[in-house]
Coordinates of C-alpha atoms in Angstrom, one line a residue:
M1 CA 27.1 -2.7 -2.0
R2 CA 27.7 -1.0 1.3
R3 CA 28.1 -2.8 4.6
Y4 CA 27.6 -1.2 7.9
S5 CA 28.6 -2.5 11.3
G6 CA 26.1 -2.1 14.1
G7 CA 28.6 -0.2 16.2
V8 CA 31.1 -0.8 18.9
D9 CA 30.5 -1.5 22.6
Q10 CA 29.6 1.6 24.4
P11 CA 28.3 2.4 27.9
R12 CA 24.5 2.5 27.8
Y13 CA 23.4 6.1 26.9
A14 CA 26.9 7.4 27.4
A15 CA 26.3 9.7 24.5
P16 CA 23.3 11.4 22.8
A17 CA 21.4 9.3 20.3
A18 CA 22.9 11.2 17.3
A19 CA 26.4 10.4 18.6
L20 CA 25.5 6.8 19.0
L21 CA 24.3 6.7 15.4
A22 CA 27.5 8.2 14.2
L23 CA 29.5 5.6 16.1
S24 CA 27.3 2.8 14.8
F25 CA 28.6 3.5 11.2
L26 CA 32.3 3.5 12.0
P27 CA 34.3 0.8 10.2
P28 CA 34.0 -2.5 12.0
P29 CA 36.6 -3.6 14.4
A30 CA 39.0 -6.4 13.6
A31 CA 36.4 -9.0 14.6
A32 CA 33.8 -8.0 12.1
Q33 CA 30.3 -7.6 13.4
T34 CA 27.2 -8.5 11.5
G35 CA 25.8 -5.3 10.1
L36 CA 23.2 -3.8 7.8
V37 CA 23.8 -4.4 4.1
I38 CA 22.8 -1.6 1.8
E39 CA 22.4 -2.2 -2.0
D40 CA 20.7 0.1 -4.5
G41 CA 19.9 2.4 -1.7
Q42 CA 17.9 -0.2 0.3
A43 CA 18.5 -2.3 3.3
Q44 CA 18.9 -5.9 2.2
I45 CA 18.0 -9.2 4.0
V46 CA 21.1 -10.5 5.9
P47 CA 21.0 -14.2 6.5
A48 CA 22.3 -13.8 10.1
F49 CA 19.4 -11.5 10.8
A50 CA 16.8 -13.6 9.0
D51 CA 17.1 -16.6 11.4
S52 CA 14.0 -15.9 13.6
S53 CA 15.2 -18.5 16.1
T54 CA 17.9 -16.0 17.1
W55 CA 15.6 -13.0 17.5
V56 CA 15.3 -11.5 21.0
R57 CA 11.7 -10.8 22.0
H58 CA 10.4 -9.1 25.2
D59 CA 7.8 -6.8 26.4
L60 CA 7.7 -3.9 28.9
W61 CA 5.8 -0.8 30.0
V62 CA 6.9 2.7 29.2
E63 CA 6.0 5.5 31.6
T64 CA 4.3 8.5 29.9
E65 CA 3.9 12.1 31.0
F66 CA 0.1 12.0 31.3
D67 CA -2.5 10.5 33.7
S68 CA -5.6 9.9 31.6
D69 CA -7.4 7.5 33.9
G70 CA -7.4 9.8 37.0
D71 CA -5.5 7.5 39.4
G72 CA -2.8 10.1 40.2
R73 CA 0.0 8.2 38.6
P74 CA 1.5 8.6 35.1
D75 CA 0.0 6.0 32.7
R76 CA 2.2 3.3 31.3
V77 CA 1.9 2.0 27.8
H78 CA 2.5 -1.6 26.9
V79 CA 5.3 -2.3 24.4
D80 CA 6.8 -5.3 22.7
V81 CA 10.2 -5.6 21.1
T82 CA 11.6 -8.0 18.4
R83 CA 15.2 -7.4 17.5
P84 CA 18.2 -9.3 16.0
G85 CA 20.0 -11.5 18.4
Q86 CA 23.2 -9.7 17.4
T87 CA 22.0 -6.7 19.5
D88 CA 22.9 -8.8 22.5
G89 CA 25.6 -11.3 21.3
E90 CA 27.6 -8.7 19.3
G91 CA 26.5 -5.4 21.0
L92 CA 24.9 -4.3 17.7
K93 CA 22.8 -1.1 17.8
V94 CA 19.9 -1.0 15.3
P95 CA 17.3 1.4 14.0
V96 CA 13.6 0.8 14.8
I97 CA 10.4 0.4 12.8
Y98 CA 7.5 1.1 15.1
E99 CA 3.7 0.6 14.9
T100 CA 1.2 1.5 17.6
S101 CA -2.5 0.8 17.6
P102 CA -5.7 0.7 19.7
Y103 CA -6.7 -2.6 17.9
Y104 CA -4.2 -5.1 19.1
S105 CA -6.3 -6.5 21.9
G106 CA -9.5 -6.8 20.0
V107 CA -12.5 -4.6 19.2
A108 CA -16.2 -4.6 19.8
G109 CA -18.3 -6.4 17.1
I110 CA -20.1 -4.2 14.6
D111 CA -23.6 -3.8 15.9
F112 CA -25.5 -0.9 14.2
A113 CA -28.1 -1.0 17.0
H114 CA -25.5 0.9 19.1
F115 CA -24.7 3.4 16.4
W116 CA -26.5 6.8 16.1
D117 CA -29.9 6.6 14.5
L118 CA -29.8 8.1 11.0
R119 CA -33.5 9.0 11.1
Q120 CA -32.9 12.6 12.1
E121 CA -33.9 15.9 10.6
V122 CA -31.0 18.0 9.4
G123 CA -30.4 20.5 12.1
G124 CA -32.7 18.6 14.5
E125 CA -32.0 16.9 17.8
P126 CA -30.6 13.3 17.4
R127 CA -32.3 10.4 19.1
P128 CA -30.2 9.3 22.1
R129 CA -27.7 6.6 21.4
D130 CA -27.6 3.2 23.2
P131 CA -23.9 2.8 23.9
F132 CA -22.1 -0.5 23.4
P133 CA -22.2 -2.9 26.4
P134 CA -18.7 -3.8 27.6
T135 CA -18.2 -6.6 25.1
I136 CA -14.4 -6.5 24.6
R137 CA -12.9 -9.1 26.9
H138 CA -9.8 -7.6 28.6
I139 CA -6.7 -9.7 27.9
E140 CA -4.6 -9.8 31.0
S141 CA -1.4 -10.9 29.4
Q142 CA -0.2 -10.3 25.8
P143 CA 3.6 -10.5 25.7
R144 CA 3.6 -10.5 21.9
I145 CA 1.4 -7.6 20.9
S146 CA 1.6 -8.0 17.1
R147 CA 3.7 -9.8 14.4
S148 CA 3.3 -6.9 11.9
H149 CA 6.5 -5.8 10.1
M150 CA 8.7 -8.4 11.8
A151 CA 9.3 -10.6 8.7
T152 CA 10.1 -7.5 6.6
W153 CA 12.4 -5.5 8.8
V154 CA 14.1 -7.7 11.3
P155 CA 15.9 -9.7 8.6
R156 CA 17.1 -6.3 7.2
G157 CA 18.7 -5.4 10.5
F158 CA 16.0 -3.3 12.2
A159 CA 14.2 -3.9 15.5
V160 CA 10.4 -3.9 15.3
V161 CA 8.5 -2.3 18.2
H162 CA 4.7 -2.3 18.8
S163 CA 2.7 -0.6 21.5
Q164 CA -0.9 -0.5 22.5
S165 CA -2.7 2.9 22.6
P166 CA -3.7 4.3 26.0
G167 CA -6.7 2.5 27.4
T168 CA -6.4 -0.5 25.2
G169 CA -5.0 -3.9 26.0
Q170 CA -2.5 -3.8 28.7
S171 CA -1.8 0.0 28.4
Q172 CA -3.1 2.1 31.2
G173 CA -5.3 5.1 30.7
C174 CA -8.4 5.9 28.7
P175 CA -8.9 6.0 25.0
T176 CA -9.4 9.5 23.8
V177 CA -9.8 9.0 20.0
G178 CA -7.5 11.8 18.8
G179 CA -6.9 13.3 22.2
A180 CA -3.5 14.4 23.4
N181 CA -2.6 11.1 25.1
E182 CA -2.7 9.3 21.7
S183 CA 0.1 11.6 20.5
L184 CA 2.1 11.5 23.8
G185 CA 1.9 7.7 24.2
P186 CA 4.1 6.9 21.1
K187 CA 6.2 9.9 22.0
A188 CA 7.0 8.3 25.3
V189 CA 8.0 5.1 23.5
I190 CA 10.4 7.0 21.2
D191 CA 11.7 8.8 24.2
W192 CA 12.4 5.5 25.9
L193 CA 14.3 4.3 22.8
N194 CA 16.4 7.4 23.2
G195 CA 17.0 7.1 26.9
R196 CA 14.7 10.0 27.9
A197 CA 11.8 7.9 29.4
R198 CA 11.7 5.0 31.7
G199 CA 10.6 1.4 30.8
F200 CA 9.6 -1.2 33.3
T201 CA 9.3 -5.0 33.2
T202 CA 5.8 -4.9 34.6
V203 CA 2.9 -2.5 34.5
D204 CA 3.2 -1.5 38.1
G205 CA 6.8 -2.6 39.1
N206 CA 10.1 -0.7 39.5
E207 CA 12.5 -2.9 37.6
E208 CA 13.7 -0.8 34.7
V209 CA 14.4 -1.8 31.1
E210 CA 16.8 0.1 28.9
A211 CA 16.9 0.2 25.1
Y212 CA 20.7 -0.2 25.0
W213 CA 20.4 -1.9 21.6
A214 CA 18.7 1.0 19.8
T215 CA 20.4 3.7 17.7
G216 CA 17.6 6.0 18.7
K217 CA 16.4 6.5 15.1
V218 CA 12.8 5.5 14.5
G219 CA 10.5 5.1 11.6
M220 CA 6.7 4.7 12.1
T221 CA 4.1 3.2 9.8
G222 CA 0.6 1.7 9.9
T223 CA -2.7 1.7 8.1
S224 CA -6.0 3.6 9.0
Y225 CA -6.0 4.3 12.8
N226 CA -2.5 2.8 12.9
G227 CA -1.6 5.2 10.1
T228 CA -3.1 8.1 12.0
L229 CA -0.8 7.6 15.1
P230 CA 2.5 8.1 13.3
L231 CA 1.3 11.6 12.3
A232 CA 0.0 12.1 15.8
A233 CA 3.4 11.3 17.3
A234 CA 5.2 13.4 14.7
T235 CA 3.2 16.5 15.7
T236 CA 4.9 16.4 19.1
G237 CA 8.3 17.1 17.4
V238 CA 9.8 14.2 19.4
E239 CA 13.5 13.8 18.7
G240 CA 14.4 10.4 17.1
L241 CA 11.3 10.1 15.0
E242 CA 13.0 10.5 11.7
A243 CA 10.4 9.2 9.2
I244 CA 6.8 8.2 9.0
I245 CA 4.8 6.3 6.3
P246 CA 1.1 6.9 7.2
I247 CA -1.2 4.7 5.1
A248 CA -4.8 5.9 4.8
P249 CA -4.5 8.1 7.9
N250 CA -7.3 9.9 9.6
T251 CA -5.9 13.4 10.0
S252 CA -8.9 15.1 11.5
Y253 CA -11.8 13.4 13.3
Y254 CA -14.0 16.3 12.3
H255 CA -13.3 15.6 8.6
Y256 CA -13.8 11.9 9.3
Y257 CA -17.3 12.4 10.7
R258 CA -18.4 15.7 9.1
S259 CA -18.2 17.4 5.6
N260 CA -18.4 21.1 5.3
G261 CA -20.7 21.4 8.3
L262 CA -22.8 18.4 7.4
V263 CA -23.1 15.3 9.7
R264 CA -21.6 12.6 7.4
A265 CA -20.6 9.1 8.3
P266 CA -17.5 7.3 7.0
G267 CA -18.3 4.9 4.2
G268 CA -19.5 1.5 5.4
Y269 CA -20.4 2.7 8.9
P270 CA -23.6 4.8 8.8
G271 CA -24.3 6.3 12.1
E272 CA -20.8 6.0 13.5
D273 CA -19.4 9.0 15.4
I274 CA -16.4 9.6 17.7
D275 CA -18.1 8.2 20.8
V276 CA -19.0 5.0 18.9
L277 CA -15.4 4.6 18.0
F278 CA -14.5 4.9 21.7
D279 CA -16.8 2.0 22.5
F280 CA -15.3 0.0 19.6
I281 CA -11.7 0.2 20.9
F282 CA -12.0 0.3 24.7
S283 CA -10.3 -2.9 25.7
G284 CA -8.3 -1.6 28.6
F285 CA -8.3 -2.4 32.3
P286 CA -11.8 -3.0 33.7
E287 CA -11.1 -1.1 36.9
V288 CA -10.9 2.2 35.1
R289 CA -13.9 1.6 32.8
D290 CA -16.4 3.6 34.8
Y291 CA -14.0 6.6 35.1
C292 CA -13.2 6.5 31.3
L293 CA -16.9 6.2 30.4
T294 CA -17.9 9.1 32.5
N295 CA -14.9 11.4 31.9
V296 CA -14.1 10.7 28.3
R297 CA -16.8 8.9 26.4
D298 CA -19.8 10.8 27.9
E299 CA -17.9 14.1 27.4
M300 CA -17.5 13.2 23.7
T301 CA -21.2 12.5 23.4
A302 CA -21.9 15.9 25.0
Q303 CA -19.6 17.8 22.7
L304 CA -19.7 16.1 19.3
D305 CA -22.9 18.0 18.2
R306 CA -24.9 16.0 15.7
T307 CA -27.4 18.9 15.5
T308 CA -25.4 21.6 13.7
G309 CA -22.4 19.6 12.5
D310 CA -20.2 22.6 13.1
Y311 CA -16.6 22.7 14.0
S312 CA -15.6 23.5 17.6
D313 CA -12.7 23.5 20.0
F314 CA -13.5 19.9 20.7
W315 CA -13.0 19.0 17.1
A316 CA -10.0 21.4 16.7
G317 CA -8.1 19.5 19.3
R318 CA -8.5 16.3 17.2
D319 CA -7.4 17.9 13.9
Y320 CA -3.7 17.3 13.3
L321 CA -3.5 20.1 10.8
N322 CA -3.7 22.4 13.8
H323 CA -0.5 20.8 15.2
I324 CA 1.4 20.5 11.9
D325 CA 4.2 22.9 12.8
G326 CA 5.6 20.2 15.1
V327 CA 6.2 17.7 12.3
R328 CA 9.8 17.3 11.3
A329 CA 9.7 13.6 10.3
A330 CA 10.2 12.9 6.6
T331 CA 6.8 11.8 5.4
L332 CA 5.9 9.3 2.7
M333 CA 2.1 9.5 2.5
S334 CA -0.1 6.7 1.1
H335 CA -3.8 6.7 0.2
G336 CA -6.4 5.4 -2.2
F337 CA -8.4 7.8 -4.3
N338 CA -11.5 5.6 -3.9
D339 CA -11.2 5.3 -0.1
W340 CA -14.7 6.3 1.1
N341 CA -13.9 5.4 4.7
V342 CA -10.9 7.6 5.4
M343 CA -11.3 9.9 2.4
P344 CA -8.3 11.1 0.4
E345 CA -8.6 14.7 1.6
H346 CA -7.0 13.4 4.9
S347 CA -3.7 12.8 3.3
H348 CA -3.9 15.6 0.8
R349 CA -4.5 18.4 3.4
I350 CA -1.5 17.3 5.4
S351 CA 0.8 16.7 2.4
M352 CA 0.1 20.2 1.2
A353 CA 0.9 21.7 4.6
L354 CA 4.1 19.7 4.9
R355 CA 5.2 20.8 1.5
E356 CA 4.7 24.4 2.4
R357 CA 6.8 23.9 5.5
G358 CA 9.7 22.2 3.6
V359 CA 9.4 18.8 5.4
P360 CA 10.7 16.0 3.2
L361 CA 7.7 14.6 1.5
Q362 CA 6.6 12.1 -1.1
I363 CA 3.1 10.8 -1.8
Y364 CA 1.8 7.5 -3.2
Y365 CA -1.8 7.3 -4.4
H366 CA -3.5 4.3 -5.9
Q367 CA -6.9 3.9 -7.5
G368 CA -8.3 1.5 -4.9
G369 CA -10.2 1.8 -1.6
H370 CA -9.1 1.8 2.1
G371 CA -5.5 0.9 2.9
G372 CA -2.7 -0.1 0.6
P373 CA 0.9 0.6 1.4
P374 CA 3.5 1.9 -1.1
P375 CA 5.7 -0.7 -2.8
L376 CA 8.3 -2.1 -0.4
E377 CA 11.0 -0.6 -2.5
R378 CA 9.7 2.9 -1.9
M379 CA 9.2 2.2 1.8
N380 CA 12.7 0.7 2.1
R381 CA 14.4 3.6 0.3
W382 CA 12.5 6.0 2.6
F383 CA 13.5 4.3 5.8
T384 CA 17.0 3.6 4.6
R385 CA 17.5 7.3 3.9
Y386 CA 15.9 8.8 6.9
V387 CA 16.1 6.2 9.6
V388 CA 19.4 4.4 8.8
G389 CA 20.9 7.6 7.5
V390 CA 22.2 6.4 4.1
E391 CA 22.5 9.0 1.4
N392 CA 20.6 7.1 -1.3
G393 CA 19.2 10.0 -3.2
V394 CA 15.5 9.3 -2.4
E395 CA 14.9 13.0 -2.0
D396 CA 15.7 13.4 -5.7
D397 CA 13.1 10.7 -6.6
A398 CA 9.7 11.8 -8.0
A399 CA 7.6 13.7 -5.5
A400 CA 4.4 11.8 -6.4
W401 CA 3.8 8.2 -7.3
I402 CA 0.3 7.4 -8.7
V403 CA -1.0 4.0 -9.8
R404 CA -2.7 4.5 -13.1
E405 CA -6.0 2.8 -13.9
G406 CA -5.6 -0.9 -14.3
D407 CA -1.9 -0.9 -13.3
D408 CA -0.4 -3.1 -10.6
R409 CA 0.0 -1.2 -7.3
E410 CA 3.6 -2.2 -7.3
E411 CA 4.2 -0.2 -10.5
P412 CA 3.1 3.4 -9.8
T413 CA 3.8 6.1 -12.4
P414 CA 6.1 8.9 -11.2
Y415 CA 5.1 12.5 -11.4
P416 CA 6.8 15.8 -10.5
S417 CA 4.1 16.6 -8.0
Y418 CA 0.5 16.1 -7.0
P419 CA -1.7 17.7 -8.2
H420 CA -0.1 17.3 -11.7
P421 CA 1.9 20.5 -12.4
E422 CA 0.0 21.0 -15.7
A423 CA -3.5 20.8 -14.1
E424 CA -5.5 23.9 -14.4
S425 CA -9.0 24.7 -13.2
V426 CA -11.6 24.7 -15.9
T427 CA -15.1 26.0 -15.2
L428 CA -18.2 24.2 -16.5
R429 CA -21.9 25.3 -16.2
P430 CA -25.1 23.2 -16.1
D431 CA -28.2 23.8 -18.2
G432 CA -31.4 22.1 -19.2
D433 CA -33.6 19.6 -17.5
G434 CA -31.5 17.8 -15.0
N435 CA -34.3 15.4 -13.9
W436 CA -33.5 13.8 -17.2
T437 CA -29.8 14.6 -18.2
G438 CA -29.0 18.2 -18.9
I439 CA -26.0 19.8 -20.5
L440 CA -22.6 20.5 -18.8
S441 CA -20.6 22.7 -21.0
V442 CA -17.2 24.5 -20.8
D443 CA -18.6 27.8 -22.1
G444 CA -22.0 27.5 -20.6
P445 CA -25.1 28.7 -22.5
A446 CA -23.6 32.1 -23.4
D447 CA -26.4 33.5 -25.5
D448 CA -28.5 36.5 -24.7
D449 CA -32.0 35.0 -24.4
G450 CA -31.7 34.0 -20.8
A451 CA -30.7 30.3 -21.5
G452 CA -28.9 28.9 -18.6
D453 CA -30.6 31.1 -16.1
G454 CA -33.3 28.6 -15.3
T455 CA -33.7 26.4 -12.2
G456 CA -33.8 22.7 -11.4
T457 CA -35.5 21.1 -8.5
V458 CA -34.7 18.1 -6.3
V459 CA -37.1 16.3 -4.0
D460 CA -35.2 14.8 -1.1
N461 CA -35.6 11.1 -0.6
F462 CA -32.9 9.2 1.3
S463 CA -34.2 5.8 0.2
F464 CA -32.6 6.2 -3.2
A465 CA -28.9 5.4 -3.2
G466 CA -26.5 7.5 -5.2
D467 CA -25.7 4.8 -7.8
Q468 CA -29.4 4.3 -8.4
L469 CA -29.8 8.1 -9.0
A470 CA -26.8 8.2 -11.4
A471 CA -28.2 5.2 -13.4
A472 CA -31.8 6.5 -13.6
E473 CA -33.0 7.8 -17.0
W474 CA -35.2 10.3 -15.1
S475 CA -35.6 11.1 -11.4
N476 CA -36.9 14.1 -9.5
H477 CA -34.6 13.1 -6.7
R478 CA -31.5 14.4 -8.4
L479 CA -30.2 16.8 -11.1
L480 CA -27.8 15.4 -13.6
Y481 CA -25.8 17.3 -16.2
A482 CA -23.2 15.8 -18.5
T483 CA -20.7 16.9 -21.1
P484 CA -20.9 15.7 -24.7
E485 CA -19.0 12.4 -25.3
L486 CA -15.3 12.8 -24.9
R487 CA -13.3 12.3 -28.2
E488 CA -10.1 12.0 -26.3
D489 CA -9.1 10.9 -22.8
V490 CA -9.2 13.6 -20.1
H491 CA -6.8 13.5 -17.2
L492 CA -8.2 15.1 -14.0
S493 CA -5.6 15.7 -11.2
G494 CA -6.3 17.6 -8.0
V495 CA -9.4 18.9 -6.3
A496 CA -12.7 19.7 -8.1
T497 CA -14.9 22.4 -6.5
V498 CA -18.5 23.2 -6.9
S499 CA -20.4 26.4 -6.3
V500 CA -24.2 25.8 -6.0
R501 CA -26.8 28.5 -5.6
V502 CA -29.6 26.7 -3.9
S503 CA -32.7 27.3 -1.8
A504 CA -34.8 24.9 0.2
D505 CA -38.4 24.9 1.4
A506 CA -37.2 23.8 4.8
P507 CA -34.8 25.4 7.4
A508 CA -32.1 22.8 6.8
A509 CA -31.2 20.2 4.2
N510 CA -28.5 17.9 3.1
L511 CA -26.6 18.8 -0.1
S512 CA -24.7 16.1 -1.9
V513 CA -22.7 16.2 -5.1
W514 CA -21.2 13.4 -7.2
L515 CA -18.9 13.7 -10.2
V516 CA -19.6 10.7 -12.4
S517 CA -18.6 9.1 -15.6
L518 CA -21.5 8.3 -17.9
P519 CA -23.1 6.1 -19.0
W520 CA -23.4 4.6 -15.5
T521 CA -22.6 1.0 -16.1
G522 CA -22.8 -0.6 -12.6
S523 CA -19.4 -2.1 -13.3
E524 CA -17.3 -3.6 -10.5
E525 CA -14.3 -1.8 -11.9
I526 CA -13.6 0.9 -9.4
N527 CA -12.9 3.7 -11.9
D528 CA -15.7 3.0 -14.4
D529 CA -18.5 5.1 -13.0
L530 CA -17.6 7.3 -10.0
I531 CA -15.1 10.0 -10.2
T532 CA -15.4 11.7 -6.8
K533 CA -17.9 13.0 -4.3
G534 CA -18.6 15.8 -1.8
W535 CA -21.2 16.9 0.8
A536 CA -22.1 20.2 2.5
D537 CA -24.5 21.9 4.8
P538 CA -26.1 24.9 3.0
S539 CA -26.7 26.5 6.4
N540 CA -22.9 27.1 6.5
A541 CA -22.8 28.9 3.1
A542 CA -21.6 32.1 4.7
A543 CA -18.9 30.4 6.8
E544 CA -15.4 31.9 6.5
D545 CA -14.0 28.4 6.1
I546 CA -16.8 26.0 5.1
A547 CA -14.4 23.1 5.4
S548 CA -14.3 23.7 9.2
P549 CA -17.3 26.1 9.9
R550 CA -17.7 27.4 13.4
T551 CA -21.3 28.6 13.0
G552 CA -24.2 28.3 10.6
T553 CA -27.0 30.8 9.9
G554 CA -29.7 28.3 9.0
L555 CA -31.8 28.6 5.9
T556 CA -34.8 30.8 5.3
P557 CA -37.2 28.7 3.3
G558 CA -37.3 29.9 -0.3
E559 CA -34.2 32.1 0.0
F560 CA -31.1 31.3 -2.1
V561 CA -27.6 30.8 -0.7
E562 CA -24.4 30.2 -2.6
V563 CA -22.5 27.1 -1.3
E564 CA -18.9 26.6 -2.6
F565 CA -17.0 23.6 -1.4
A566 CA -14.4 21.1 -2.5
L567 CA -15.0 17.5 -3.6
Q568 CA -12.6 14.8 -2.6
P569 CA -9.1 14.9 -4.3
D570 CA -8.7 12.6 -7.3
D571 CA -6.3 11.7 -10.1
Q572 CA -8.1 9.9 -12.8
V573 CA -8.1 9.5 -16.6
I574 CA -11.6 9.7 -18.0
P575 CA -11.6 7.6 -21.1
A576 CA -12.7 8.7 -24.5
G577 CA -16.3 7.7 -25.1
S578 CA -17.4 8.7 -21.6
R579 CA -19.3 11.8 -20.5
I580 CA -18.4 13.7 -17.4
G581 CA -21.5 14.2 -15.3
L582 CA -22.3 16.5 -12.4
M583 CA -25.1 15.1 -10.1
I584 CA -26.7 17.3 -7.4
F585 CA -29.0 15.7 -4.9
S586 CA -29.9 16.1 -1.2
S587 CA -29.6 13.1 1.1
D588 CA -26.9 10.5 0.3
K589 CA -28.3 7.2 1.6
D590 CA -24.9 5.7 2.6
F591 CA -23.3 8.8 4.1
T592 CA -25.7 11.5 5.4
L593 CA -28.6 11.7 7.9
H594 CA -32.0 10.4 6.7
P595 CA -34.5 13.2 7.2
D596 CA -38.2 12.7 6.3
P597 CA -38.5 12.7 2.5
G598 CA -40.1 15.6 0.7
T599 CA -37.9 18.6 1.2
T600 CA -37.5 20.4 -2.1
L601 CA -34.2 22.0 -3.2
T602 CA -34.2 24.5 -6.0
V603 CA -30.9 25.1 -7.8
D604 CA -30.2 28.3 -9.7
L605 CA -28.4 26.9 -12.8
G606 CA -27.1 30.3 -14.0
A607 CA -25.2 30.8 -10.8
T608 CA -24.0 27.2 -10.4
R609 CA -20.5 26.1 -11.4
L610 CA -18.2 23.1 -11.5
S611 CA -14.4 23.7 -11.6
L612 CA -12.4 20.7 -12.8
P613 CA -8.6 20.3 -12.4
V614 CA -7.8 19.3 -16.0
V615 CA -4.3 18.4 -17.0
G616 CA -3.7 20.7 -20.0
G617 CA -6.4 23.1 -18.9
S618 CA -9.2 24.4 -21.0
A619 CA -7.5 23.6 -24.2
A620 CA -7.2 19.9 -23.4
L621 CA -10.9 19.7 -22.3
R622 CA -12.1 21.7 -25.3
R623 CA -10.1 19.4 -27.6
A624 CA -11.5 16.3 -26.0
L625 CA -15.0 17.8 -26.5
S626 CA -14.3 19.1 -30.0
V627 CA -15.2 22.6 -28.8
P628 CA -13.4 25.4 -30.6
T629 CA -11.1 27.5 -28.4
S630 CA -11.7 31.2 -27.8
D631 CA -8.6 31.9 -29.9

């Protein structure tokens, strides 16, 4: 067990933050201070810190470097602090766990009448949206912004800090939903914790507040939007932000509201788009409402482009991958493989980029839906190593922690990396009548009589949901191809891709692909039926980067195009007795636009492929299917 003092009395900001941290870990003076206790590489609960009646609580406003509400003055963001009483009584300096959010002062109720109308032709003009009325009551005073993390981290010797995003609650400015001020707001708070920005006792006053009690070392975490903002702050490269644990973060608003050039809603919120989210969170000061609506929300509506669904400078500015070079904070990423709101690609794309750049990285994936933090032990080891500065060897732990099917989320299985290092891409080809259930084979129909060179047709009809189509014995609204029954379990790990050669009898159409486990049972167990999903706009088939396509060429009715795109990342063991199925259809009722039914898509089966990331590669899949190897 290692005990750390909180430091010796020092003039406020008499030394840089790094020097203060070094001083804070000197041996305690003769009159021993209360300090952090480290055991097994983790900060432990200290009884003197755990007495909440001794905690110091206060709020303040931190001055930022931006003016997003056009009043000619730098915006100030509202902050609350909860810290051990020893930070005053004993001069203790402590590290900080910080969460920021646009949700702390309430949100608009879900009213789909104010979402975008899904009844729109693909590539056609959307019907005008009726914006939300100003239904979020502004809260004038909120000294305690949130209680999150306090019970976990203050007893372990950390301060917990919350702040409200610009334009929400008592923070000045306008919400920008991924705009620069959402990154610079938390940066300002971290600067204040390090003595580089000014804090004030009131939103418009001049009495300053200093963070004399802080070591300057900060860890950020949060879920969903609150998980997005730690990454946003990290992209600024702000000194003092040592570690982040984003949970189900939205790392690109384009990828949140679009897929491969296709207008696509997040799961559970059909018709939502970025301007709808603005309305949902705008709880800020009433006197700037008109300015923010005109200069931010209406500009979003003008630029979001629900006609083509293409990428643009507007979306690029809200894609954190484009700012990834600024990230230095050690990152423990957390996500669910069945999160159809903020889909797992959001964490995967950032994790891969950070790994390439040598940023300390671990990932925790579970099999559930939206949200779900890593086990506290993993979070504690991460923050203890990178925020407290204790050499606990966390960097030598497994790089990937994955909760296996049916396991407790507190007991993930360690792996050397994600995707699994033994995963290899295996190509499968469809054949036969997919309106029934055709064949999906490793070799494909490799004879010389033209088998496998046929076509399959899909008649678009948005009124049939994907699970209905997967369960149907026959349907002309989808094509379904399946492997023979697996004789052994098959472990998929990574990103499956599809290449579909398709034509349509219309100038534009939705294209949806599900990877399923058959027979479709309708089970409530999250891994029993669905493996993963993906969507694309065939009009963007020729795009240099279909994941973020800048332009589309449109479709010439009857002319084939080849569309290759990734499905959502996954790590799943498909059990023996199942069949792996590829389902191709057009409109996905719960995710895409709802054009008039009747568009016919024709799929060239001979030029259509599915590539699966199979642990053990082709040999493992062939063995599971009892297919002889080519050797």
